[in-house]
C-alpha positions as a Python dict, from the first residue, in 0.01 Angstrom:
ca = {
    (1, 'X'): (0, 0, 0),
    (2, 'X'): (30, 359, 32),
    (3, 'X'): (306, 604, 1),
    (4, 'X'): (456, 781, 324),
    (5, 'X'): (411, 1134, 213),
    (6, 'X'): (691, 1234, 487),
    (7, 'X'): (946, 941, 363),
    (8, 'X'): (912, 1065, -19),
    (9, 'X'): (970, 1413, 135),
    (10, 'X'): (1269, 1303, 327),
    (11, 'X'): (1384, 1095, -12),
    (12, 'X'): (1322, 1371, -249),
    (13, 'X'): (1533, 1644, -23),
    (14, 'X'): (1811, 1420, -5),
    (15, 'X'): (1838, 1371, -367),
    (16, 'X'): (1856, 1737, -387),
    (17, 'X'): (2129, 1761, -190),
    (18, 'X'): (2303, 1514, -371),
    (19, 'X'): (2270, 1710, -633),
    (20, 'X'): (2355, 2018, -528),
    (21, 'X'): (2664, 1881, -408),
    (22, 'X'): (2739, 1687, -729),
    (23, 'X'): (2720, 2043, -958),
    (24, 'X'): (2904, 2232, -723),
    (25, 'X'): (3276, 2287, -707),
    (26, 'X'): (3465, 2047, -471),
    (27, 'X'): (3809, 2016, -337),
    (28, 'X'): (4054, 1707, -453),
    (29, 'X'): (3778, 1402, -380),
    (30, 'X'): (3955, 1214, -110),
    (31, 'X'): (4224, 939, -247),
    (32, 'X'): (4154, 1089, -604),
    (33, 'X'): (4462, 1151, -811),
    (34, 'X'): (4321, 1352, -1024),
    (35, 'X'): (4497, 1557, -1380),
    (36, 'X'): (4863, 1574, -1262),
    (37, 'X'): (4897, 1892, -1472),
    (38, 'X'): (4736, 2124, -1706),
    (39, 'X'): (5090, 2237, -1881),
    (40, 'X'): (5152, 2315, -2260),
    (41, 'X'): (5250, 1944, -2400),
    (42, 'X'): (5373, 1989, -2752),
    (43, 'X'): (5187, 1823, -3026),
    (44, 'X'): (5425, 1661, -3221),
    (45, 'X'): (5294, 1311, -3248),
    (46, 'X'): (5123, 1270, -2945),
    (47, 'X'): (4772, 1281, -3029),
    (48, 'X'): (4600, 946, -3113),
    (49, 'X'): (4265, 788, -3220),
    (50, 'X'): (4246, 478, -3106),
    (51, 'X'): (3913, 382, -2882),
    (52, 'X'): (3864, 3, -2821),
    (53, 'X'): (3521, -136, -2645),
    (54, 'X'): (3746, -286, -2399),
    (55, 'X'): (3639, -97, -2061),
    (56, 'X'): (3960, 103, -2022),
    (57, 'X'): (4019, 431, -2149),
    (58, 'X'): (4144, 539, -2473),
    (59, 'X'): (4219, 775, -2690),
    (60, 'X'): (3899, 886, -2888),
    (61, 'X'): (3673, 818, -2618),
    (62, 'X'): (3462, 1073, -2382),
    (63, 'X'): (3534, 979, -2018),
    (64, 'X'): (3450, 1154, -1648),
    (65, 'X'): (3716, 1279, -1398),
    (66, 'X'): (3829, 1534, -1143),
    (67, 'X'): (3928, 1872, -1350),
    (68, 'X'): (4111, 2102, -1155),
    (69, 'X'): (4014, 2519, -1213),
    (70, 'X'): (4281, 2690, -1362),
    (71, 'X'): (4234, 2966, -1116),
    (72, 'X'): (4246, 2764, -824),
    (73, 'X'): (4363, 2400, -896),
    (74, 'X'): (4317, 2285, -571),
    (75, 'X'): (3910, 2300, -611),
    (76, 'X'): (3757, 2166, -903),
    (77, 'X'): (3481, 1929, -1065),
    (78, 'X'): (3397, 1619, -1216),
    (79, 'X'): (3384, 1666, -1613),
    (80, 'X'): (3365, 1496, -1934),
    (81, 'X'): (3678, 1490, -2096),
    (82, 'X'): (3768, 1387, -2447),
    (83, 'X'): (4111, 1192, -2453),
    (84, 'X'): (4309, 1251, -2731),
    (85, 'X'): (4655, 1054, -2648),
    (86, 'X'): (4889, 921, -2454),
    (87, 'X'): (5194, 1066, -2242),
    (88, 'X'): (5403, 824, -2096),
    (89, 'X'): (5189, 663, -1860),
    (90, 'X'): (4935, 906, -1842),
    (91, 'X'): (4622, 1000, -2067),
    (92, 'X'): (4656, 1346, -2235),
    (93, 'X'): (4296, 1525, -2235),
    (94, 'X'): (4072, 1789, -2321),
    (95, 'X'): (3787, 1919, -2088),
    (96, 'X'): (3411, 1925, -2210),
    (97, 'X'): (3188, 2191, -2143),
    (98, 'X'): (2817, 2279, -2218),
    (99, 'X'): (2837, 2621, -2192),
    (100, 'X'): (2791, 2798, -2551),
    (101, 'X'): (3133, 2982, -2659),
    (102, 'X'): (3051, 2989, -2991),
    (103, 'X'): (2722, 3135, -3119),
    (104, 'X'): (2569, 3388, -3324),
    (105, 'X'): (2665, 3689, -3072),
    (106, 'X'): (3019, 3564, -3003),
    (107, 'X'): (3282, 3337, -3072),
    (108, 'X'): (3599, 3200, -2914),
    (109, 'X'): (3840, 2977, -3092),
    (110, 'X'): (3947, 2828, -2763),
    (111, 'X'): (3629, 2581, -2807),
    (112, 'X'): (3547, 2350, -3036),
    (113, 'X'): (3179, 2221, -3103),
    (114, 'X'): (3110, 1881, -3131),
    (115, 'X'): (2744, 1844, -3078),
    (116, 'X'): (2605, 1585, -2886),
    (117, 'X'): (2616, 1237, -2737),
    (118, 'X'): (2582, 986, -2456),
    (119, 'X'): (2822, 1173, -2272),
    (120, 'X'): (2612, 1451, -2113),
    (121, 'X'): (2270, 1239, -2010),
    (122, 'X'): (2052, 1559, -2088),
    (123, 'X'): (2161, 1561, -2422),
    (124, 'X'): (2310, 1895, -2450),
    (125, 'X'): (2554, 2038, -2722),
    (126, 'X'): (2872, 2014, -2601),
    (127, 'X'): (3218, 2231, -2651),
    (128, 'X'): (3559, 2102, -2628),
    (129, 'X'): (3873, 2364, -2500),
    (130, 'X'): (4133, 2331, -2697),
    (131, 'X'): (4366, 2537, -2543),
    (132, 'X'): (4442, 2372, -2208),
    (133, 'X'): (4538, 1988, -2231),
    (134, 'X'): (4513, 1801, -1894),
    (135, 'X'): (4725, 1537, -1777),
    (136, 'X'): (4538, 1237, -1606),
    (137, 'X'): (4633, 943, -1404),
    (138, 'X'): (4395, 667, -1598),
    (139, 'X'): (4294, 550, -1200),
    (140, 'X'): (4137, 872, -1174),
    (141, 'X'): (3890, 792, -1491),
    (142, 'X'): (3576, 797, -1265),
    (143, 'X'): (3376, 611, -1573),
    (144, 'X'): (3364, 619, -1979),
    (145, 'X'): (3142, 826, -2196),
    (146, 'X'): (3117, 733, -2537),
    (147, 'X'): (3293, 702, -2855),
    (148, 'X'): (3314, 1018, -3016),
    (149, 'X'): (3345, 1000, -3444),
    (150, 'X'): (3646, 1011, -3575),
    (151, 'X'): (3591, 1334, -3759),
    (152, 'X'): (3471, 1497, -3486),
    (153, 'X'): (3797, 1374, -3295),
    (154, 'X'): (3998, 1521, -3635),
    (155, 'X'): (3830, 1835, -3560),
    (156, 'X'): (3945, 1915, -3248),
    (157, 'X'): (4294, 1770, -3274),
    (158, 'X'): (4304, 2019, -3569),
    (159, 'X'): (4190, 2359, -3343),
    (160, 'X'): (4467, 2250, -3068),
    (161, 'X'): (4732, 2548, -3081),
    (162, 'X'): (5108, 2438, -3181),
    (163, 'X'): (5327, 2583, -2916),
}
C-alpha cells in the first residue's frame, strides 16, 4: 500500500494551519466565557491549595483557558494557568508563560519560575505573573494540566503583591 504523496501534502498543510491558528491571538472563542476580569482581588485569605484527582478544577492545579491581553481584552489566547483559589463562584488564577523574565541579563519580579511539567507538552521552563490575577468561569477550563508541588504553589502565592 503506498502513500499518496499529494494527500500527505494536503494533510501536512492543514496541520500547519491548525497550528498557526492555535499560537496566534484570537478573539473571544465563540460561546466561551472566558476570565470575567483581571482586577486587583485582595489576598486576605483567598488563596488555597487544595488539588483533588477528581476531573474538575482546583486550586493547586495547572489548567488551559481563554486569557484575555491586558492591552486589548477583547483578543486573547489559550494559556496555562495556575489556580490558586476560589472567589465566590469563580476560580481565581494566574497566567503561565514560557517566555524567560528572569535570567542572567534581566530580571522582573512580576514572574515567578517554577520550572517544568506536564503542562507545556514541549517541556519548557515555565514563569508564572504574579501581578495580574484572572477571574475565570470554571466552564471556561478548556482542560487540566497537572498538579503543581506544593512548594512551588507556596512560592508563588508568596511573590503575589498585597494591595
Amino acid at each position: 500500500m503506498g502513500i499518496d504523496a499529494f494527500a500527505l501534502l494536503r494533510w501536512s498543510r492543514a496541520a500547519a494551519r491548525l497550528l498557526r491558528r492555535a499560537s496566534s491571538p484570537t478573539t473571544t472563542p465563540a460561546g466561551a466565557r472566558g476570565p470575567v476580569s483581571t482586577r486587583r482581588i485582595p489576598a486576605r485569605g483567598r488563596f488555597t491549595y487544595s488539588p483533588r484527582p477528581d476531573g474538575r478544577p482546583d486550586p493547586g492545579e495547572i489548567v488551559w483557558t481563554w486569557v484575555p491581553y491586558e492591552e486589548d481584552p477583547s483578543q486573547g489566547k489559550d494559556r496555562p494557568v495556575l489556580l490558586i483559589g476560589r472567589d465566590r463562584r469563580h476560580l481565581l488564577g494566574l497566567a503561565l508563560t514560557s517566555r524567560d523574565r528572569n535570567n542572567a541579563r534581566s530580571a522582573d519580579a512580576r514572574y515567578v519560575d517554577i520550572g517544568t511539567g506536564p503542562w507545556d507538552p514541549k517541556r519548557r521552563p515555565s514563569e508564572v505573573r504574579v501581578d495580574r490575577i484572572l477571574r475565570i468561569e470554571p466552564a471556561a477550563i478548556r482542560r487540566n494540566g497537572a498538579v503543581l508541588p506544593r512548594a512551588a504553589f507556596d512560592a508563588v502565592v508568596g511573590s503575589i503583591p498585597r494591595t
